[in-house]
């Protein structure tokens, strides 16, 4: 628990638990259905394992999640109290995408982007055979430039080394452009035309590619004009 505010206001009481660093992002991951420690780490790559364990213990003691152990399998499941925070997190994401401005370079992370994309695949839309998407990010560092998504049998893997399978579709674009598409800032056609992106592979697969993914709900949130963004107010 964070430092007490010593106020009877329910906002103050809630924030004593929720306003500690990483807590709301951890809840975001749990609300997205992530249940295992290592998968939580992949969704929160800059959170230390020690702090993650500590936050999970805090949420368990506060009654927001349960720790279920079945042999060597340990899962973290939200209780009704934790699940009730879903609209709070969804409204925060909608507010953030509507009012907070452009992304900084430090906000761009190919591993995190592809991890989010891999758990939002519409497996009914993907061909019923192993489908491999290769991605080349033109603005990433050499170590983070090449990635692969391997989709097969209702599952998907994110690879930072060539998995050795034939590539179904290749995408070459900037990391910033694909991130903007995923957030709903631009559409796929804009990414291909205005962002100088290219795709390779059979034409029917290249056309179908964007339909293989379901973007997060906040991607559909209407944006405000650039001059109304909160960026200026947040600047030092």
Short mmCIF file of C-alpha atoms in Angstrom, two decimals:
data_model
loop_
_atom_site.label_atom_id
_atom_site.label_comp_id
_atom_site.label_asym_id
_atom_site.label_seq_id
_atom_site.Cartn_x
_atom_site.Cartn_y
_atom_site.Cartn_z
CA UNK A 1 0.00 0.00 0.00
CA UNK A 2 1.11 3.54 -0.73
CA UNK A 3 1.41 6.29 1.84
CA UNK A 4 -2.01 7.10 3.34
CA UNK A 5 -3.73 10.34 2.42
CA UNK A 6 -5.72 10.39 5.67
CA UNK A 7 -8.94 11.41 3.93
CA UNK A 8 -12.33 9.76 4.09
CA UNK A 9 -12.84 10.44 0.35
CA UNK A 10 -13.17 7.10 -1.52
CA UNK A 11 -10.90 8.42 -4.29
CA UNK A 12 -8.16 8.90 -1.69
CA UNK A 13 -8.73 5.43 -0.24
CA UNK A 14 -8.63 3.81 -3.70
CA UNK A 15 -5.49 5.66 -4.72
CA UNK A 16 -3.64 4.56 -1.59
CA UNK A 17 -3.59 1.17 -3.33
CA UNK A 18 -3.64 2.05 -7.03
CA UNK A 19 -1.31 5.01 -7.48
CA UNK A 20 1.94 3.16 -6.79
CA UNK A 21 4.24 2.82 -9.79
CA UNK A 22 3.32 -0.05 -12.16
CA UNK A 23 0.16 -1.05 -10.27
CA UNK A 24 -2.32 0.17 -12.90
CA UNK A 25 -0.24 -1.31 -15.73
CA UNK A 26 -0.13 -4.63 -13.89
CA UNK A 27 -3.91 -4.49 -13.57
CA UNK A 28 -4.09 -3.74 -17.31
CA UNK A 29 -2.20 -6.95 -18.02
CA UNK A 30 -4.37 -9.00 -15.69
CA UNK A 31 -7.52 -7.54 -17.23
CA UNK A 32 -6.22 -8.54 -20.67
CA UNK A 33 -6.22 -12.14 -19.45
CA UNK A 34 -2.54 -12.62 -18.60
CA UNK A 35 -2.28 -15.13 -15.76
CA UNK A 36 1.34 -16.30 -15.51
CA UNK A 37 4.35 -14.53 -14.03
CA UNK A 38 6.59 -14.81 -17.09
CA UNK A 39 3.84 -13.54 -19.39
CA UNK A 40 3.24 -10.61 -17.05
CA UNK A 41 6.95 -9.83 -17.34
CA UNK A 42 6.69 -9.79 -21.14
CA UNK A 43 3.85 -7.30 -20.93
CA UNK A 44 5.81 -5.20 -18.42
CA UNK A 45 9.40 -5.65 -19.65
CA UNK A 46 10.86 -2.73 -17.70
CA UNK A 47 9.38 -3.82 -14.38
CA UNK A 48 11.83 -5.79 -12.27
CA UNK A 49 10.82 -9.35 -11.27
CA UNK A 50 11.23 -8.40 -7.61
CA UNK A 51 8.88 -5.44 -7.89
CA UNK A 52 6.40 -7.50 -9.91
CA UNK A 53 6.30 -10.13 -7.16
CA UNK A 54 5.84 -7.39 -4.56
CA UNK A 55 2.95 -5.76 -6.45
CA UNK A 56 1.24 -9.11 -6.97
CA UNK A 57 1.48 -9.77 -3.22
CA UNK A 58 0.02 -6.32 -2.51
CA UNK A 59 -2.92 -6.91 -4.82
CA UNK A 60 -3.51 -10.34 -3.32
CA UNK A 61 -3.51 -8.96 0.24
CA UNK A 62 -5.89 -6.21 -0.86
CA UNK A 63 -8.31 -8.81 -2.25
CA UNK A 64 -7.95 -7.83 -5.93
CA UNK A 65 -6.48 -11.12 -7.12
CA UNK A 66 -6.08 -14.76 -6.17
CA UNK A 67 -2.93 -16.86 -6.53
CA UNK A 68 -3.91 -20.33 -7.72
CA UNK A 69 -1.35 -23.14 -7.51
CA UNK A 70 -1.84 -26.44 -9.31
CA UNK A 71 1.37 -28.46 -9.10
CA UNK A 72 4.07 -26.36 -10.74
CA UNK A 73 1.51 -24.11 -12.45
CA UNK A 74 0.88 -20.78 -10.71
CA UNK A 75 -1.81 -18.46 -12.01
CA UNK A 76 -2.93 -15.00 -10.94
CA UNK A 77 -6.67 -14.46 -11.32
CA UNK A 78 -8.56 -11.25 -10.61
CA UNK A 79 -11.29 -11.39 -8.00
CA UNK A 80 -14.61 -9.58 -8.58
CA UNK A 81 -13.07 -6.55 -6.84
CA UNK A 82 -10.16 -6.53 -9.31
CA UNK A 83 -12.33 -7.24 -12.34
CA UNK A 84 -14.53 -4.28 -11.39
CA UNK A 85 -11.62 -2.00 -12.30
CA UNK A 86 -11.99 -2.86 -16.01
CA UNK A 87 -14.03 0.25 -16.93
CA UNK A 88 -11.59 2.41 -14.94
CA UNK A 89 -8.62 1.10 -16.94
CA UNK A 90 -10.53 1.31 -20.22
CA UNK A 91 -11.51 4.93 -19.53
CA UNK A 92 -7.91 5.78 -18.63
CA UNK A 93 -6.70 4.31 -21.93
CA UNK A 94 -9.38 6.20 -23.86
CA UNK A 95 -8.48 9.45 -22.11
CA UNK A 96 -4.77 8.87 -22.71
CA UNK A 97 -5.11 8.25 -26.43
CA UNK A 98 -7.50 11.19 -26.84
CA UNK A 99 -5.64 13.83 -24.85
CA UNK A 100 -1.97 12.88 -24.59
CA UNK A 101 0.07 13.84 -27.63
CA UNK A 102 2.83 12.36 -29.74
CA UNK A 103 4.96 9.44 -28.63
CA UNK A 104 8.60 9.98 -27.74
CA UNK A 105 11.31 7.74 -29.14
CA UNK A 106 11.72 6.10 -25.72
CA UNK A 107 8.05 5.03 -25.86
CA UNK A 108 8.67 2.83 -28.91
CA UNK A 109 9.42 -0.80 -28.08
CA UNK A 110 9.18 -3.47 -30.82
CA UNK A 111 9.08 -6.36 -28.35
CA UNK A 112 6.20 -4.83 -26.40
CA UNK A 113 4.32 -3.86 -29.57
CA UNK A 114 4.53 -7.33 -31.06
CA UNK A 115 3.66 -8.96 -27.75
CA UNK A 116 0.45 -6.90 -27.71
CA UNK A 117 -0.24 -7.71 -31.36
CA UNK A 118 0.31 -11.44 -30.87
CA UNK A 119 -2.38 -11.66 -28.20
CA UNK A 120 -4.87 -9.78 -30.38
CA UNK A 121 -4.81 -12.09 -33.39
CA UNK A 122 -8.13 -13.15 -34.92
CA UNK A 123 -7.23 -16.78 -35.48
CA UNK A 124 -10.44 -17.34 -37.46
CA UNK A 125 -9.17 -14.86 -40.08
CA UNK A 126 -5.63 -16.27 -40.44
CA UNK A 127 -5.04 -19.05 -43.01
CA UNK A 128 -5.37 -22.52 -41.42
CA UNK A 129 -1.69 -23.29 -42.00
CA UNK A 130 1.47 -22.02 -40.33
CA UNK A 131 1.60 -18.30 -41.18
CA UNK A 132 4.81 -16.34 -40.68
CA UNK A 133 4.99 -12.55 -40.74
CA UNK A 134 8.44 -11.01 -40.93
CA UNK A 135 8.89 -7.41 -39.83
CA UNK A 136 11.77 -5.07 -40.59
CA UNK A 137 11.71 -1.84 -38.58
CA UNK A 138 13.70 0.76 -40.46
CA UNK A 139 14.10 3.14 -37.50
CA UNK A 140 15.04 0.57 -34.84
CA UNK A 141 18.52 -0.23 -33.60
CA UNK A 142 20.26 -3.09 -35.45
CA UNK A 143 19.61 -5.45 -32.54
CA UNK A 144 15.86 -4.71 -32.63
CA UNK A 145 15.32 -4.35 -36.36
CA UNK A 146 14.15 -7.85 -37.39
CA UNK A 147 11.21 -9.72 -35.86
CA UNK A 148 8.88 -12.57 -36.78
CA UNK A 149 5.35 -13.51 -35.77
CA UNK A 150 4.64 -17.23 -36.17
CA UNK A 151 0.93 -18.09 -36.13
CA UNK A 152 -0.11 -21.73 -36.09
CA UNK A 153 -2.89 -23.88 -34.72
CA UNK A 154 -4.59 -21.14 -32.68
CA UNK A 155 -1.36 -19.95 -31.09
CA UNK A 156 1.31 -17.35 -31.89
CA UNK A 157 4.96 -16.74 -31.02
CA UNK A 158 7.04 -13.57 -31.13
CA UNK A 159 10.58 -14.25 -32.35
CA UNK A 160 13.61 -11.96 -32.48
CA UNK A 161 15.62 -14.59 -34.39
CA UNK A 162 14.68 -16.21 -37.67
CA UNK A 163 12.47 -19.20 -36.74
CA UNK A 164 13.46 -20.97 -39.96
CA UNK A 165 10.01 -21.16 -41.57
CA UNK A 166 9.01 -19.81 -44.95
CA UNK A 167 7.74 -16.23 -44.67
CA UNK A 168 4.12 -15.74 -45.69
CA UNK A 169 4.09 -11.93 -45.60
CA UNK A 170 6.90 -9.45 -45.08
CA UNK A 171 6.44 -5.93 -43.74
CA UNK A 172 9.07 -3.20 -43.91
CA UNK A 173 8.17 0.03 -42.13
CA UNK A 174 9.19 2.25 -39.25
CA UNK A 175 8.47 1.12 -35.71
CA UNK A 176 6.77 4.45 -35.12
CA UNK A 177 4.41 3.92 -38.06
CA UNK A 178 3.32 0.44 -36.96
CA UNK A 179 2.87 1.68 -33.39
CA UNK A 180 0.71 4.55 -34.64
CA UNK A 181 -1.39 2.09 -36.65
CA UNK A 182 -1.81 -0.18 -33.63
CA UNK A 183 -2.90 2.76 -31.46
CA UNK A 184 -5.42 3.87 -34.09
CA UNK A 185 -3.60 7.10 -34.98
CA UNK A 186 -3.48 6.05 -38.64
CA UNK A 187 -5.08 3.37 -40.79
CA UNK A 188 -3.31 0.59 -42.67
CA UNK A 189 -3.68 2.34 -46.03
CA UNK A 190 -2.05 5.44 -44.56
CA UNK A 191 0.80 3.35 -43.20
CA UNK A 192 1.42 1.88 -46.64
CA UNK A 193 1.14 5.14 -48.59
CA UNK A 194 2.13 8.03 -46.34
CA UNK A 195 4.58 6.19 -44.09
CA UNK A 196 6.65 4.71 -46.93
CA UNK A 197 6.01 1.11 -45.87
CA UNK A 198 6.26 -1.93 -48.13
CA UNK A 199 4.87 -5.45 -47.98
CA UNK A 200 5.97 -8.59 -49.77
CA UNK A 201 4.29 -11.91 -50.41
CA UNK A 202 1.23 -13.16 -52.29
CA UNK A 203 -1.23 -10.34 -52.99
CA UNK A 204 -4.15 -12.05 -51.27
CA UNK A 205 -2.15 -12.42 -48.06
CA UNK A 206 -0.86 -8.83 -48.19
CA UNK A 207 -4.43 -7.55 -48.58
CA UNK A 208 -5.72 -9.76 -45.74
CA UNK A 209 -2.90 -9.01 -43.30
CA UNK A 210 -4.54 -6.15 -41.31
CA UNK A 211 -7.71 -8.24 -40.86
CA UNK A 212 -5.70 -10.85 -38.95
CA UNK A 213 -5.45 -8.50 -35.98
CA UNK A 214 -7.99 -6.90 -33.66
CA UNK A 215 -6.65 -3.56 -32.50
CA UNK A 216 -7.18 -2.51 -28.85
CA UNK A 217 -10.46 -0.82 -28.02
CA UNK A 218 -8.79 2.56 -27.57
CA UNK A 219 -7.77 2.54 -31.26
CA UNK A 220 -11.34 3.55 -32.12
CA UNK A 221 -11.45 6.49 -29.68
CA UNK A 222 -11.96 9.80 -31.53
CA UNK A 223 -8.94 12.09 -31.38
CA UNK A 224 -9.02 15.79 -30.54
CA UNK A 225 -7.37 18.43 -32.74
CA UNK A 226 -3.62 18.68 -32.26
CA UNK A 227 -3.88 22.13 -30.72
CA UNK A 228 -6.15 20.76 -27.99
CA UNK A 229 -3.81 18.06 -26.76
CA UNK A 230 -2.50 18.04 -23.23
CA UNK A 231 1.11 17.76 -24.37
CA UNK A 232 1.81 21.44 -23.96
CA UNK A 233 0.33 21.45 -20.46
CA UNK A 234 2.49 18.48 -19.49
CA UNK A 235 5.71 19.95 -20.83
CA UNK A 236 8.25 21.16 -18.24
#
